[in-house]
PDB file of C-alpha atoms in Angstrom:
ATOM      1  CA  UNK A  19     -15.190  15.134-125.075  1.00 73.00           C
ATOM      2  CA  UNK A  20     -17.792  17.388-123.322  1.00 78.00           C
ATOM      3  CA  UNK A  21     -21.225  16.146-124.044  1.00 86.00           C
ATOM      4  CA  UNK A  22     -24.775  17.480-123.200  1.00 94.00           C
ATOM      5  CA  UNK A  23     -27.772  15.341-123.850  1.00 96.00           C
ATOM      6  CA  UNK A  24     -31.386  16.338-123.471  1.00 98.00           C
ATOM      7  CA  UNK A  25     -34.400  14.046-123.348  1.00 97.00           C
ATOM      8  CA  UNK A  26     -37.044  13.673-124.508  1.00 98.00           C
ATOM      9  CA  UNK A  27     -36.406  15.251-127.803  1.00 97.00           C
ATOM     10  CA  UNK A  28     -40.300  16.220-127.940  1.00 97.00           C
ATOM     11  CA  UNK A  29     -42.918  16.155-125.328  1.00 98.00           C
ATOM     12  CA  UNK A  30     -46.712  16.671-125.675  1.00 98.00           C
ATOM     13  CA  UNK A  31     -48.655  17.402-122.509  1.00 98.00           C
ATOM     14  CA  UNK A  32     -52.145  18.219-121.805  1.00 98.00           C
ATOM     15  CA  UNK A  33     -52.706  21.484-119.842  1.00 97.00           C
ATOM     16  CA  UNK A  34     -52.187  20.839-116.254  1.00 97.00           C
ATOM     17  CA  UNK A  35     -50.139  17.603-116.726  1.00 97.00           C
ATOM     18  CA  UNK A  36     -46.891  17.927-114.751  1.00 98.00           C
ATOM     19  CA  UNK A  37     -43.713  16.499-116.225  1.00 98.00           C
ATOM     20  CA  UNK A  38     -39.841  16.772-116.288  1.00 98.00           C
ATOM     21  CA  UNK A  39     -37.251  17.408-118.850  1.00 98.00           C
ATOM     22  CA  UNK A  40     -33.789  15.905-118.472  1.00 98.00           C
ATOM     23  CA  UNK A  41     -30.373  17.300-119.326  1.00 98.00           C
ATOM     24  CA  UNK A  42     -27.491  14.853-118.767  1.00 97.00           C
ATOM     25  CA  UNK A  43     -23.873  16.044-119.049  1.00 93.00           C
ATOM     26  CA  UNK A  44     -20.396  14.561-119.184  1.00 90.00           C
ATOM     27  CA  UNK A  45     -18.083  17.435-118.917  1.00 82.00           C
ATOM     28  CA  UNK A  46     -14.690  18.172-117.234  1.00 79.00           C
ATOM     29  CA  UNK A  47     -14.928  20.998-114.853  1.00 78.00           C
ATOM     30  CA  UNK A  48     -18.465  22.136-114.952  1.00 83.00           C
ATOM     31  CA  UNK A  49     -18.677  26.010-114.297  1.00 83.00           C
ATOM     32  CA  UNK A  50     -22.413  26.350-114.549  1.00 89.00           C
ATOM     33  CA  UNK A  51     -25.383  24.755-116.071  1.00 94.00           C
ATOM     34  CA  UNK A  52     -28.054  27.017-117.639  1.00 95.00           C
ATOM     35  CA  UNK A  53     -31.690  26.428-118.823  1.00 97.00           C
ATOM     36  CA  UNK A  54     -33.114  28.599-121.626  1.00 98.00           C
ATOM     37  CA  UNK A  55     -36.508  28.823-123.292  1.00 98.00           C
ATOM     38  CA  UNK A  56     -36.708  29.452-127.091  1.00 97.00           C
ATOM     39  CA  UNK A  57     -39.820  30.266-128.999  1.00 96.00           C
ATOM     40  CA  UNK A  58     -39.668  29.663-132.689  1.00 93.00           C
ATOM     41  CA  UNK A  59     -37.684  32.301-134.656  1.00 91.00           C
ATOM     42  CA  UNK A  60     -36.478  34.191-131.521  1.00 93.00           C
ATOM     43  CA  UNK A  61     -33.379  34.126-129.300  1.00 96.00           C
ATOM     44  CA  UNK A  62     -33.173  31.942-126.213  1.00 96.00           C
ATOM     45  CA  UNK A  63     -34.509  33.526-123.079  1.00 96.00           C
ATOM     46  CA  UNK A  64     -32.525  32.866-119.924  1.00 95.00           C
ATOM     47  CA  UNK A  65     -34.482  30.944-117.105  1.00 96.00           C
ATOM     48  CA  UNK A  66     -31.982  29.561-114.531  1.00 94.00           C
ATOM     49  CA  UNK A  67     -28.447  29.012-113.584  1.00 93.00           C
ATOM     50  CA  UNK A  68     -27.282  26.054-111.434  1.00 94.00           C
ATOM     51  CA  UNK A  69     -23.795  25.566-110.044  1.00 89.00           C
ATOM     52  CA  UNK A  70     -23.630  22.926-107.338  1.00 89.00           C
ATOM     53  CA  UNK A  71     -25.268  19.436-106.989  1.00 93.00           C
ATOM     54  CA  UNK A  72     -28.300  19.842-104.856  1.00 95.00           C
ATOM     55  CA  UNK A  73     -29.069  23.277-105.930  1.00 95.00           C
ATOM     56  CA  UNK A  74     -32.682  24.099-106.931  1.00 97.00           C
ATOM     57  CA  UNK A  75     -34.268  27.142-108.435  1.00 96.00           C
ATOM     58  CA  UNK A  76     -37.863  28.072-109.124  1.00 97.00           C
ATOM     59  CA  UNK A  77     -39.690  30.459-111.271  1.00 94.00           C
ATOM     60  CA  UNK A  78     -43.510  30.357-111.672  1.00 95.00           C
ATOM     61  CA  UNK A  79     -44.469  26.828-112.845  1.00 96.00           C
ATOM     62  CA  UNK A  80     -40.646  25.847-113.528  1.00 98.00           C
ATOM     63  CA  UNK A  81     -38.328  24.241-111.159  1.00 98.00           C
ATOM     64  CA  UNK A  82     -34.639  23.381-112.074  1.00 98.00           C
ATOM     65  CA  UNK A  83     -32.497  20.936-110.109  1.00 98.00           C
ATOM     66  CA  UNK A  84     -28.916  19.704-110.430  1.00 96.00           C
ATOM     67  CA  UNK A  85     -27.082  16.505-109.563  1.00 94.00           C
ATOM     68  CA  UNK A  86     -23.563  15.529-110.361  1.00 91.00           C
ATOM     69  CA  UNK A  87     -24.520  14.099-113.672  1.00 93.00           C
ATOM     70  CA  UNK A  88     -27.837  15.657-114.718  1.00 96.00           C
ATOM     71  CA  UNK A  89     -30.231  18.484-114.501  1.00 98.00           C
ATOM     72  CA  UNK A  90     -34.095  18.371-114.433  1.00 98.00           C
ATOM     73  CA  UNK A  91     -36.566  20.971-115.393  1.00 98.00           C
ATOM     74  CA  UNK A  92     -39.833  20.290-113.679  1.00 98.00           C
ATOM     75  CA  UNK A  93     -42.956  21.881-115.126  1.00 98.00           C
ATOM     76  CA  UNK A  94     -45.807  21.952-112.819  1.00 98.00           C
ATOM     77  CA  UNK A  95     -49.385  22.295-114.088  1.00 97.00           C
ATOM     78  CA  UNK A  96     -48.265  23.659-117.590  1.00 97.00           C
ATOM     79  CA  UNK A  97     -50.235  26.079-119.547  1.00 97.00           C
ATOM     80  CA  UNK A  98     -50.280  26.227-123.463  1.00 97.00           C
ATOM     81  CA  UNK A  99     -48.070  29.403-123.094  1.00 97.00           C
ATOM     82  CA  UNK A 100     -45.245  27.175-121.753  1.00 97.00           C
ATOM     83  CA  UNK A 101     -44.998  25.662-125.227  1.00 98.00           C
ATOM     84  CA  UNK A 102     -41.461  26.256-126.550  1.00 98.00           C
ATOM     85  CA  UNK A 103     -38.205  24.529-126.957  1.00 98.00           C
ATOM     86  CA  UNK A 104     -36.094  24.297-123.681  1.00 98.00           C
ATOM     87  CA  UNK A 105     -32.486  24.295-124.058  1.00 98.00           C
ATOM     88  CA  UNK A 106     -29.903  23.204-121.563  1.00 97.00           C
ATOM     89  CA  UNK A 107     -26.312  24.603-121.802  1.00 95.00           C
ATOM     90  CA  UNK A 108     -23.152  24.066-119.757  1.00 92.00           C
ATOM     91  CA  UNK A 109     -20.180  26.361-119.252  1.00 85.00           C
ATOM     92  CA  UNK A 110     -16.998  24.268-118.748  1.00 74.00           C
ATOM     93  CA  UNK A 111     -13.179  24.457-118.329  1.00 61.00           C
ATOM     94  CA  UNK A 112     -11.035  27.480-117.522  1.00 56.00           C
ATOM     95  CA  UNK A 113     -12.083  30.841-116.951  1.00 53.00           C
ATOM     96  CA  UNK A 114     -10.666  31.747-120.339  1.00 50.00           C
ATOM     97  CA  UNK A 115     -13.310  29.895-122.117  1.00 58.00           C
ATOM     98  CA  UNK A 116     -16.718  31.571-121.535  1.00 64.00           C
ATOM     99  CA  UNK A 117     -18.713  29.873-124.330  1.00 76.00           C
ATOM    100  CA  UNK A 118     -21.803  27.651-123.828  1.00 86.00           C
ATOM    101  CA  UNK A 119     -22.201  24.187-124.972  1.00 89.00           C
ATOM    102  CA  UNK A 120     -25.896  23.608-125.701  1.00 93.00           C
ATOM    103  CA  UNK A 121     -27.899  20.260-125.780  1.00 95.00           C
ATOM    104  CA  UNK A 122     -30.185  19.673-128.688  1.00 96.00           C
ATOM    105  CA  UNK A 123     -33.205  20.788-126.618  1.00 97.00           C
ATOM    106  CA  UNK A 124     -36.679  19.417-125.878  1.00 98.00           C
ATOM    107  CA  UNK A 125     -39.670  20.662-127.843  1.00 97.00           C
ATOM    108  CA  UNK A 126     -42.500  21.103-125.484  1.00 98.00           C
ATOM    109  CA  UNK A 127     -46.149  21.302-126.656  1.00 98.00           C
ATOM    110  CA  UNK A 128     -48.952  21.995-124.087  1.00 98.00           C
ATOM    111  CA  UNK A 129     -52.347  21.347-125.425  1.00 97.00           C
ATOM    112  CA  UNK A 130     -55.474  23.030-123.947  1.00 95.00           C
TER     113      UNK A 130
ATOM    114  CA  UNK B  30     -32.510  45.882-118.290  1.00 62.00           C
ATOM    115  CA  UNK B  31     -31.429  42.704-119.942  1.00 67.00           C
ATOM    116  CA  UNK B  32     -31.951  43.635-123.561  1.00 91.00           C
ATOM    117  CA  UNK B  33     -29.706  42.784-126.425  1.00 96.00           C
ATOM    118  CA  UNK B  34     -30.843  44.268-129.745  1.00 97.00           C
ATOM    119  CA  UNK B  35     -29.960  42.887-133.151  1.00 98.00           C
ATOM    120  CA  UNK B  36     -30.616  44.515-136.710  1.00 97.00           C
ATOM    121  CA  UNK B  37     -31.819  43.709-139.215  1.00 97.00           C
ATOM    122  CA  UNK B  38     -34.436  41.230-138.152  1.00 96.00           C
ATOM    123  CA  UNK B  39     -34.417  39.588-141.538  1.00 97.00           C
ATOM    124  CA  UNK B  40     -31.758  39.703-144.423  1.00 97.00           C
ATOM    125  CA  UNK B  41     -31.957  38.175-147.780  1.00 96.00           C
ATOM    126  CA  UNK B  42     -28.682  38.469-149.710  1.00 94.00           C
ATOM    127  CA  UNK B  43     -27.048  37.038-152.941  1.00 91.00           C
ATOM    128  CA  UNK B  44     -23.855  35.055-152.857  1.00 90.00           C
ATOM    129  CA  UNK B  45     -21.927  38.102-154.139  1.00 89.00           C
ATOM    130  CA  UNK B  46     -23.270  40.669-151.665  1.00 90.00           C
ATOM    131  CA  UNK B  47     -21.686  42.229-148.735  1.00 95.00           C
ATOM    132  CA  UNK B  48     -23.828  42.858-145.694  1.00 96.00           C
ATOM    133  CA  UNK B  49     -23.525  43.433-141.976  1.00 97.00           C
ATOM    134  CA  UNK B  50     -25.282  42.321-138.905  1.00 98.00           C
ATOM    135  CA  UNK B  51     -25.302  44.495-135.892  1.00 98.00           C
ATOM    136  CA  UNK B  52     -25.718  43.797-132.152  1.00 98.00           C
ATOM    137  CA  UNK B  53     -25.921  46.228-129.229  1.00 98.00           C
ATOM    138  CA  UNK B  54     -26.146  45.872-125.515  1.00 96.00           C
ATOM    139  CA  UNK B  55     -26.149  48.298-122.738  1.00 90.00           C
ATOM    140  CA  UNK B  56     -25.840  46.088-119.739  1.00 90.00           C
ATOM    141  CA  UNK B  57     -22.111  46.898-119.176  1.00 89.00           C
ATOM    142  CA  UNK B  58     -21.148  43.484-120.305  1.00 91.00           C
ATOM    143  CA  UNK B  59     -17.557  43.085-121.703  1.00 90.00           C
ATOM    144  CA  UNK B  60     -18.028  39.600-123.275  1.00 91.00           C
ATOM    145  CA  UNK B  61     -19.952  39.358-126.517  1.00 94.00           C
ATOM    146  CA  UNK B  62     -20.742  36.495-128.744  1.00 95.00           C
ATOM    147  CA  UNK B  63     -21.910  35.281-132.135  1.00 96.00           C
ATOM    148  CA  UNK B  64     -23.863  32.045-132.514  1.00 96.00           C
ATOM    149  CA  UNK B  65     -25.395  30.483-135.519  1.00 97.00           C
ATOM    150  CA  UNK B  66     -28.426  28.387-135.317  1.00 97.00           C
ATOM    151  CA  UNK B  67     -29.969  26.129-137.919  1.00 96.00           C
ATOM    152  CA  UNK B  68     -33.583  24.901-137.983  1.00 93.00           C
ATOM    153  CA  UNK B  69     -34.413  22.582-135.001  1.00 91.00           C
ATOM    154  CA  UNK B  70     -30.723  22.550-133.837  1.00 94.00           C
ATOM    155  CA  UNK B  71     -29.034  24.214-130.885  1.00 94.00           C
ATOM    156  CA  UNK B  72     -26.963  27.489-131.121  1.00 95.00           C
ATOM    157  CA  UNK B  73     -23.432  26.820-132.269  1.00 94.00           C
ATOM    158  CA  UNK B  74     -20.736  29.209-131.230  1.00 93.00           C
ATOM    159  CA  UNK B  75     -18.824  31.257-133.821  1.00 95.00           C
ATOM    160  CA  UNK B  76     -16.797  34.013-132.086  1.00 94.00           C
ATOM    161  CA  UNK B  77     -16.276  35.228-128.628  1.00 92.00           C
ATOM    162  CA  UNK B  78     -15.071  38.755-127.848  1.00 93.00           C
ATOM    163  CA  UNK B  79     -13.615  39.709-124.336  1.00 90.00           C
ATOM    164  CA  UNK B  80     -12.829  43.292-123.532  1.00 92.00           C
ATOM    165  CA  UNK B  81     -13.238  44.168-127.325  1.00 94.00           C
ATOM    166  CA  UNK B  82     -10.641  41.478-128.221  1.00 94.00           C
ATOM    167  CA  UNK B  83     -11.277  38.366-130.216  1.00 93.00           C
ATOM    168  CA  UNK B  84     -10.744  35.525-127.904  1.00 87.00           C
ATOM    169  CA  UNK B  85     -12.362  32.677-129.694  1.00 83.00           C
ATOM    170  CA  UNK B  86     -12.913  31.802-133.389  1.00 85.00           C
ATOM    171  CA  UNK B  87     -14.455  28.486-133.716  1.00 84.00           C
ATOM    172  CA  UNK B  88     -12.846  27.783-137.119  1.00 87.00           C
ATOM    173  CA  UNK B  89     -15.403  29.939-138.880  1.00 94.00           C
ATOM    174  CA  UNK B  90     -14.805  30.394-142.706  1.00 95.00           C
ATOM    175  CA  UNK B  91     -13.324  33.832-143.569  1.00 94.00           C
ATOM    176  CA  UNK B  92     -16.480  35.016-145.381  1.00 96.00           C
ATOM    177  CA  UNK B  93     -17.653  35.736-141.837  1.00 97.00           C
ATOM    178  CA  UNK B  94     -15.687  38.596-140.296  1.00 97.00           C
ATOM    179  CA  UNK B  95     -16.499  39.891-136.785  1.00 97.00           C
ATOM    180  CA  UNK B  96     -15.789  43.349-135.342  1.00 97.00           C
ATOM    181  CA  UNK B  97     -16.177  44.825-131.886  1.00 97.00           C
ATOM    182  CA  UNK B  98     -15.813  48.641-132.258  1.00 96.00           C
ATOM    183  CA  UNK B  99     -16.604  49.313-128.716  1.00 94.00           C
ATOM    184  CA  UNK B 100     -17.901  47.685-125.491  1.00 91.00           C
ATOM    185  CA  UNK B 101     -21.600  47.993-126.417  1.00 95.00           C
ATOM    186  CA  UNK B 102     -21.416  47.029-130.112  1.00 97.00           C
ATOM    187  CA  UNK B 103     -20.690  43.897-131.992  1.00 98.00           C
ATOM    188  CA  UNK B 104     -20.774  43.491-135.828  1.00 98.00           C
ATOM    189  CA  UNK B 105     -20.607  40.509-138.098  1.00 98.00           C
ATOM    190  CA  UNK B 106     -19.607  41.390-141.730  1.00 98.00           C
ATOM    191  CA  UNK B 107     -20.807  38.899-144.502  1.00 97.00           C
ATOM    192  CA  UNK B 108     -19.236  38.515-147.931  1.00 95.00           C
ATOM    193  CA  UNK B 109     -19.558  35.906-150.477  1.00 94.00           C
ATOM    194  CA  UNK B 110     -21.820  33.612-148.492  1.00 95.00           C
ATOM    195  CA  UNK B 111     -23.118  30.247-149.483  1.00 95.00           C
ATOM    196  CA  UNK B 112     -26.865  29.074-149.349  1.00 96.00           C
ATOM    197  CA  UNK B 113     -25.893  26.694-146.493  1.00 96.00           C
ATOM    198  CA  UNK B 114     -24.996  29.749-144.407  1.00 97.00           C
ATOM    199  CA  UNK B 115     -28.813  30.625-144.214  1.00 97.00           C
ATOM    200  CA  UNK B 116     -29.677  30.405-140.572  1.00 97.00           C
ATOM    201  CA  UNK B 117     -30.694  32.431-137.495  1.00 97.00           C
ATOM    202  CA  UNK B 118     -27.676  34.454-136.327  1.00 98.00           C
ATOM    203  CA  UNK B 119     -27.805  35.178-132.540  1.00 97.00           C
ATOM    204  CA  UNK B 120     -25.746  37.750-130.655  1.00 97.00           C
ATOM    205  CA  UNK B 121     -25.195  37.336-126.920  1.00 96.00           C
ATOM    206  CA  UNK B 122     -23.406  39.028-124.012  1.00 94.00           C
ATOM    207  CA  UNK B 123     -22.370  38.291-120.480  1.00 90.00           C
ATOM    208  CA  UNK B 124     -20.230  39.524-117.640  1.00 84.00           C
ATOM    209  CA  UNK B 125     -16.492  38.511-118.052  1.00 80.00           C
ATOM    210  CA  UNK B 126     -15.833  38.422-114.369  1.00 73.00           C
ATOM    211  CA  UNK B 127     -19.182  38.861-112.470  1.00 67.00           C
ATOM    212  CA  UNK B 128     -19.245  39.918-108.840  1.00 66.00           C
ATOM    213  CA  UNK B 129     -21.045  36.532-108.016  1.00 68.00           C
ATOM    214  CA  UNK B 130     -20.971  33.244-109.827  1.00 67.00           C
ATOM    215  CA  UNK B 131     -24.638  33.411-110.278  1.00 63.00           C
ATOM    216  CA  UNK B 132     -24.066  36.090-112.967  1.00 66.00           C
ATOM    217  CA  UNK B 133     -22.275  34.239-115.720  1.00 78.00           C
ATOM    218  CA  UNK B 134     -25.334  33.607-117.659  1.00 87.00           C
ATOM    219  CA  UNK B 135     -25.438  34.834-121.210  1.00 91.00           C
ATOM    220  CA  UNK B 136     -28.316  37.162-122.511  1.00 94.00           C
ATOM    221  CA  UNK B 137     -29.239  36.633-126.216  1.00 96.00           C
ATOM    222  CA  UNK B 138     -30.730  38.953-128.758  1.00 97.00           C
ATOM    223  CA  UNK B 139     -33.660  38.200-131.011  1.00 96.00           C
ATOM    224  CA  UNK B 140     -31.655  37.044-133.781  1.00 97.00           C
ATOM    225  CA  UNK B 141     -31.306  37.950-137.523  1.00 98.00           C
ATOM    226  CA  UNK B 142     -32.986  35.545-139.856  1.00 97.00           C
ATOM    227  CA  UNK B 143     -30.379  35.366-142.747  1.00 97.00           C
ATOM    228  CA  UNK B 144     -31.342  33.796-146.213  1.00 97.00           C
ATOM    229  CA  UNK B 145     -28.543  33.437-148.885  1.00 96.00           C
ATOM    230  CA  UNK B 146     -29.989  33.118-152.310  1.00 93.00           C
TER     231      UNK B 146
END
């Protein structure tokens, strides 16, 4: 069975304190790993897509990396506005199934 | 433009009511999705439409009835819901067969907060 596990469940950082969020996956036939940011009561906002082990993508203070078993979302010098839930999702299997399987998310709080 | 719009933003309905949720996108995407999200949980897939045809139904109860009238619109018709159906309902869209693999991502709308009383 395909599984996506995110850790930690919650993370509290001081402003400027860099850290990493983890997304480990056990799937058959990975067709893409996606990172989303979700603010309370709103829809997920797309951040990154990763496809191959060794791939890295960056956007402002965020950097996503991918290995054969896990992905990391590195947050460098976070600011309070980075506070949100970060969701990892995978797209697996045959091209006929286009749905995403989400991890349970990491709730990030950045304090000033 | 990567915008998916959903209406209404909030909906309160009784268990005997019939209501509809609406979703619209103008990105030329031919795959559209309905997800259900409970508080502090990840989104759970309900339905997938591909080229306006239902391709996935994740064993959703028949009190939820999806409809895709054209390539830009997606509806979710609600009837005889239960209080446990209260949740954030999210619509998303994506390419079916993108020109490059880096374009398989799904774009989500802001959601409809549904409360069943």
